[in-house]
Coordinates of C-alpha atoms in Angstrom, one line a residue:
M11 CA 42.1 6.7 30.6
F12 CA 42.9 3.2 29.8
N13 CA 46.0 4.1 28.1
D14 CA 48.7 1.2 28.9
V15 CA 51.1 4.0 29.7
I16 CA 48.8 5.6 32.3
V17 CA 47.9 2.3 33.8
V18 CA 51.5 1.2 34.3
Q19 CA 52.5 4.9 35.6
S20 CA 49.5 4.8 38.1
A21 CA 50.3 1.5 39.4
V22 CA 54.0 2.3 39.9
S23 CA 52.7 5.5 41.7
A24 CA 50.5 3.7 43.8
F25 CA 52.9 1.1 44.8
N26 CA 55.2 3.9 45.8
N27 CA 52.8 5.5 47.8
A28 CA 51.7 2.5 49.5
A29 CA 55.2 1.2 50.3
L30 CA 56.6 4.7 51.4
F31 CA 53.6 6.0 53.6
A32 CA 55.5 5.8 56.9
P33 CA 58.5 8.2 57.4
A34 CA 61.1 5.7 56.7
F35 CA 63.7 8.4 56.8
F36 CA 62.8 8.8 60.5
W37 CA 63.5 5.3 61.4
W38 CA 66.9 5.5 59.4
A39 CA 67.8 8.3 61.5
I40 CA 67.0 6.7 64.7
L41 CA 69.0 3.8 63.5
A42 CA 71.9 6.3 62.8
V43 CA 72.2 7.6 66.2
P44 CA 74.6 5.1 67.6
L45 CA 76.9 6.4 64.7
M46 CA 76.1 9.8 65.7
I47 CA 77.3 9.0 69.4
V48 CA 80.8 7.3 68.1
V49 CA 81.1 10.7 66.0
W50 CA 80.6 12.7 69.2
W51 CA 82.9 10.7 70.8
C52 CA 85.8 10.5 68.3
A53 CA 85.2 14.3 67.2
P54 CA 88.8 15.3 68.2
T55 CA 90.5 12.5 66.6
I56 CA 88.3 12.9 63.2
L57 CA 88.7 16.9 63.3
D58 CA 92.4 16.2 63.7
K59 CA 92.5 14.0 60.8
L60 CA 90.5 16.2 58.6
Q61 CA 92.3 19.4 59.7
W62 CA 89.0 21.1 60.3
G63 CA 88.9 23.8 62.9
S64 CA 86.7 26.7 63.9
N65 CA 88.5 28.8 61.5
N66 CA 87.7 26.9 58.2
F67 CA 84.9 24.3 59.2
M68 CA 82.3 26.4 57.6
A69 CA 83.5 26.8 54.4
R70 CA 84.9 23.1 54.0
C71 CA 81.5 21.7 55.4
G72 CA 79.8 23.8 52.9
V73 CA 81.9 22.5 49.9
W74 CA 81.1 19.0 51.2
L75 CA 77.6 19.5 51.8
S76 CA 77.3 20.6 48.1
V77 CA 79.1 17.8 46.8
F78 CA 77.2 15.2 48.6
T79 CA 73.9 17.1 47.9
F80 CA 74.9 17.0 44.3
L81 CA 75.5 13.3 44.3
W82 CA 72.3 12.8 46.2
L83 CA 70.6 14.4 43.2
V84 CA 72.2 12.6 40.5
L85 CA 72.3 8.8 42.2
F86 CA 69.1 9.2 44.2
G87 CA 67.0 11.5 42.1
G88 CA 64.2 8.8 41.6
N89 CA 62.1 8.1 38.7
Y90 CA 60.3 10.4 36.4
Q91 CA 57.9 7.7 35.4
V92 CA 56.1 8.2 38.8
L93 CA 55.3 11.9 38.1
R94 CA 51.6 12.1 37.5
D95 CA 51.8 15.9 36.0
G96 CA 53.4 16.0 32.6
A97 CA 54.2 19.5 33.1
T98 CA 56.0 19.1 36.1
V99 CA 58.7 22.1 37.0
L100 CA 60.7 19.5 38.8
P101 CA 63.5 19.1 36.3
F102 CA 64.1 22.9 36.7
M103 CA 64.1 22.8 40.4
I104 CA 66.7 20.0 40.3
A105 CA 68.7 22.4 37.6
V106 CA 68.6 25.1 39.9
V107 CA 69.9 22.9 43.0
V108 CA 72.7 21.5 40.5
F109 CA 73.3 24.9 39.8
L110 CA 73.8 26.3 43.2
T111 CA 75.8 23.4 44.5
S112 CA 78.4 23.7 41.6
L113 CA 78.5 27.5 42.2
F114 CA 79.3 26.8 45.9
V115 CA 82.0 24.2 45.1
G116 CA 83.8 26.6 42.5
S117 CA 83.4 29.6 44.6
H118 CA 85.0 27.8 47.5
I119 CA 87.3 25.1 46.1
R120 CA 90.3 27.5 46.7
D121 CA 89.8 27.2 50.4
F122 CA 91.2 23.5 50.3
D123 CA 95.0 22.7 50.2
A124 CA 96.5 22.6 46.6
Y125 CA 95.9 19.1 45.0
K126 CA 96.3 19.1 41.2
P127 CA 95.7 15.6 39.9
S128 CA 97.2 14.4 36.6
V129 CA 95.2 15.7 33.4
Y130 CA 94.1 11.8 32.7
V131 CA 92.2 11.9 36.1
R132 CA 90.6 15.1 35.6
V133 CA 89.4 14.2 32.1
A134 CA 88.2 10.8 33.5
C135 CA 86.5 12.4 36.5
T136 CA 84.7 15.1 34.4
T137 CA 83.7 12.7 31.8
V138 CA 82.2 10.3 34.2
L139 CA 80.4 13.2 35.9
I140 CA 79.0 14.5 32.8
I141 CA 77.6 11.2 31.7
A142 CA 76.1 10.4 35.1
L143 CA 74.5 13.9 35.1
G144 CA 73.0 13.5 31.6
L145 CA 71.6 10.0 32.6
S146 CA 70.0 11.3 35.8
D147 CA 67.3 13.2 33.7
M148 CA 66.2 11.3 30.4
H149 CA 62.6 12.2 30.8
A150 CA 63.0 14.4 27.6
W151 CA 65.5 15.2 25.0
W152 CA 66.4 18.3 26.9
G153 CA 66.7 17.0 30.1
P154 CA 70.4 16.1 29.9
V155 CA 71.1 19.6 28.3
L156 CA 69.5 21.3 31.0
Q157 CA 71.3 19.4 33.8
I158 CA 74.7 19.6 32.3
G159 CA 74.4 23.3 31.4
A160 CA 73.5 24.1 34.8
C161 CA 76.5 22.3 36.4
V162 CA 78.9 24.0 33.8
A163 CA 77.4 27.3 34.3
G164 CA 77.6 27.0 38.1
W165 CA 80.8 25.9 38.2
C166 CA 82.2 28.8 35.8
F167 CA 80.5 31.4 37.8
G168 CA 81.8 30.1 41.0
R169 CA 85.2 30.4 39.7
L170 CA 84.8 33.8 38.5
A171 CA 83.1 34.9 41.9
N172 CA 86.2 33.6 44.1
G173 CA 84.6 33.1 47.4
A174 CA 81.9 35.5 46.9
M175 CA 79.1 33.3 47.9
R176 CA 78.9 33.5 51.5
P177 CA 79.0 29.9 53.3
A178 CA 76.2 30.5 55.6
A179 CA 73.7 31.8 52.9
G180 CA 74.6 29.4 50.3
M181 CA 74.3 26.3 52.7
V182 CA 70.9 27.4 53.9
L183 CA 69.7 28.3 50.2
I184 CA 71.0 24.7 48.9
M185 CA 69.2 22.8 52.0
L186 CA 65.7 24.7 51.8
M187 CA 65.7 24.4 47.9
V188 CA 66.3 20.7 48.2
V189 CA 63.6 20.5 50.9
A190 CA 61.1 22.6 48.8
S191 CA 61.7 20.0 46.0
M192 CA 61.0 17.0 48.2
L193 CA 57.8 18.9 49.3
M194 CA 56.8 19.3 45.6
Q195 CA 57.5 15.8 44.4
P196 CA 57.8 13.4 47.4
E197 CA 57.1 10.4 45.0
F198 CA 60.2 11.3 43.0
F199 CA 62.5 11.9 46.0
R200 CA 61.3 8.8 47.8
F201 CA 60.2 11.0 50.7
G202 CA 56.7 10.0 51.5
Q203 CA 53.3 9.8 50.0
L204 CA 52.3 12.2 47.4
G205 CA 49.7 14.7 49.1
N206 CA 49.7 12.8 52.3
L207 CA 52.8 13.4 54.4
T208 CA 53.1 12.4 57.8
P209 CA 53.2 14.6 60.8
I210 CA 57.1 13.6 60.9
H211 CA 57.8 14.7 57.5
L212 CA 56.0 18.1 58.1
L213 CA 57.9 18.5 61.5
F214 CA 61.2 18.3 59.9
I215 CA 60.4 20.4 57.1
M216 CA 59.1 23.2 59.5
L217 CA 62.0 22.8 61.7
M218 CA 64.4 23.3 58.7
A219 CA 62.5 26.5 57.7
V220 CA 62.7 27.9 61.1
C221 CA 66.3 27.2 61.6
G222 CA 67.2 28.5 58.1
M223 CA 65.4 31.9 58.5
A224 CA 66.8 32.4 62.2
V225 CA 70.4 32.1 60.2
V226 CA 69.5 34.5 57.6
A227 CA 68.1 37.0 60.1
I228 CA 71.2 36.8 62.3
N229 CA 73.9 37.2 59.7
N230 CA 71.9 40.0 57.8
V231 CA 70.2 42.0 60.4
K232 CA 72.2 44.3 63.0
P233 CA 71.0 44.1 66.5
L234 CA 70.7 48.1 67.0
A235 CA 67.7 48.0 69.7
R236 CA 65.8 50.4 67.7
I237 CA 62.1 49.3 68.7
G238 CA 60.5 50.5 71.8
N239 CA 59.6 47.7 74.2
G240 CA 55.7 48.3 74.2
V241 CA 55.7 48.5 70.5
Y242 CA 57.9 45.4 70.2
V243 CA 55.8 43.3 72.2
K244 CA 52.6 44.3 70.2
L245 CA 54.5 43.5 67.1
K246 CA 56.0 40.2 68.4
W247 CA 52.7 38.9 69.3
L248 CA 51.2 40.0 66.0
M249 CA 53.9 38.2 64.0
R250 CA 53.8 35.0 66.5
V251 CA 50.0 34.8 65.4
I252 CA 50.8 35.1 61.6
V253 CA 53.6 32.6 62.0
L254 CA 51.5 29.9 63.7
L255 CA 48.6 30.6 61.0
T256 CA 50.9 30.3 58.0
M257 CA 52.3 27.1 59.8
A258 CA 48.8 25.6 60.5
L259 CA 47.8 26.4 56.8
F260 CA 50.7 24.4 55.9
L261 CA 50.0 21.5 57.8
L262 CA 46.5 21.3 56.4
T263 CA 47.5 21.8 52.7
E264 CA 51.1 21.0 52.2
S265 CA 51.5 23.6 49.9
V266 CA 55.0 24.7 48.4
P267 CA 53.7 28.3 48.1
L268 CA 52.5 28.2 52.3
F269 CA 56.0 26.7 53.0
F270 CA 57.6 29.7 51.6
G271 CA 55.1 31.9 53.5
V272 CA 55.9 30.1 56.6
C273 CA 59.6 31.1 55.7
V274 CA 59.1 34.5 55.1
S275 CA 56.7 35.2 58.2
T276 CA 59.4 33.5 60.3
L277 CA 62.2 35.6 58.8
V278 CA 60.2 38.8 59.6
M279 CA 59.7 37.6 63.0
F280 CA 63.2 36.9 63.7
A281 CA 64.6 39.9 61.8
M282 CA 62.6 42.1 64.2
S283 CA 63.7 40.2 67.3
V284 CA 67.3 40.5 66.1
W285 CA 67.0 44.5 65.3
H286 CA 65.2 44.8 68.8
C287 CA 68.2 43.4 70.7
N288 CA 71.2 45.0 71.9
R289 CA 73.6 41.9 70.7
V290 CA 73.1 38.7 69.3
T291 CA 75.7 36.0 70.1
G292 CA 77.8 35.0 66.9
A293 CA 77.9 31.6 67.8
L294 CA 74.0 31.3 67.4
S295 CA 74.2 31.3 63.6
D296 CA 76.7 28.4 63.6
Q297 CA 74.7 26.5 66.1
L298 CA 71.5 26.6 64.2
L299 CA 73.4 25.7 61.1
A300 CA 74.8 22.7 62.6
I301 CA 71.2 21.8 63.9
M302 CA 70.1 22.3 60.1
L303 CA 72.8 19.9 58.9
V304 CA 71.8 17.2 61.1
L305 CA 68.1 17.4 60.1
F306 CA 69.1 17.6 56.6
G307 CA 71.2 14.5 56.6
A308 CA 68.3 12.7 58.3
M309 CA 65.6 13.9 55.6
T310 CA 67.9 12.7 52.8
C311 CA 69.3 9.4 54.4
M312 CA 72.8 10.9 54.2
P313 CA 74.3 10.3 57.7
V314 CA 77.6 11.6 56.5
V315 CA 76.0 15.3 56.5
S316 CA 74.4 14.6 59.9
A317 CA 77.9 13.6 61.2
M318 CA 79.2 16.9 59.9
G319 CA 76.5 18.8 61.9
V320 CA 77.7 16.7 65.0
L321 CA 81.1 17.5 64.4
W322 CA 80.6 21.2 64.2
W323 CA 78.3 21.1 67.3
T324 CA 81.3 19.8 69.3
I325 CA 83.8 22.7 68.5
L326 CA 80.9 25.4 69.1
P327 CA 80.3 27.2 72.5
R328 CA 77.0 26.1 73.9
Q329 CA 76.5 28.3 76.7
G330 CA 73.4 30.5 76.6
F331 CA 72.0 28.7 73.6
W332 CA 68.5 28.4 75.0
T333 CA 68.4 31.8 76.1
E334 CA 69.3 33.2 72.6
I335 CA 66.5 31.0 71.1
K336 CA 64.0 32.2 73.5
R337 CA 64.8 35.8 72.8
L338 CA 64.3 35.3 69.0
L339 CA 61.2 33.4 69.6

């Protein structure tokens, strides 16, 4: 109990909790609003300079989301010394996200214009990347091996897949895995106070889950109008009650399994709604993905990700957005 290491770790952890009780990311997001307004006003010029349009925005946005998420994990991962649980699964969660981001980049890097730097530049960049990735996880001897191995495996599988990883599904998976990691160990990611997240934290987490499950349902369920109206109304109200119950339990416990329970129940409800419809606007999935980018950028304090969401929103059709959302809910 009075071991010096335990005392120091407890003091550091308590300091982090006291200093990070307020949802600082929310205030940073508010301070970034003027920047988002400037991005909105200058969207045509920015898109023209980047040569991004409706035909290639999703793939390129997904690659840059993966790159920034990877760098965020490496450079802003946090301090393992503040973890109270010595048997934490956090390194494995981070390795999964590193694998997914490397897989996405390797799978879609061919979508970019051909640019081949010299051999020396590639070797230098690879060396710096491997060193930074190894230093990001030094809590155990196998930490660097795990993270570097996950990155190399993801890149190799991505190159072999050659675009097989769908951009929408990949982006949703990467963002939700990061959110789940932040929920598991908020001290490590400097997201909030361990075991006592604020309502703003929980609200953003649930919004991410709802938007992500809606995107998955729209992209994977065909609107066939197979359910009768009478049966559909009863089933829809049953699923609404289940979703609200899982959300209430999540708010009370802040449990990761209940977070996944919210995702599953919401996915079932949205899948049923899509299956009951005659058609679903194709732009709705892209609109919800743009909203997820804005929320994810705010939660991780990466304004550049939120700016990509704003840019995407400017080129999407917005007619009937609320009507389609009400139909899903």
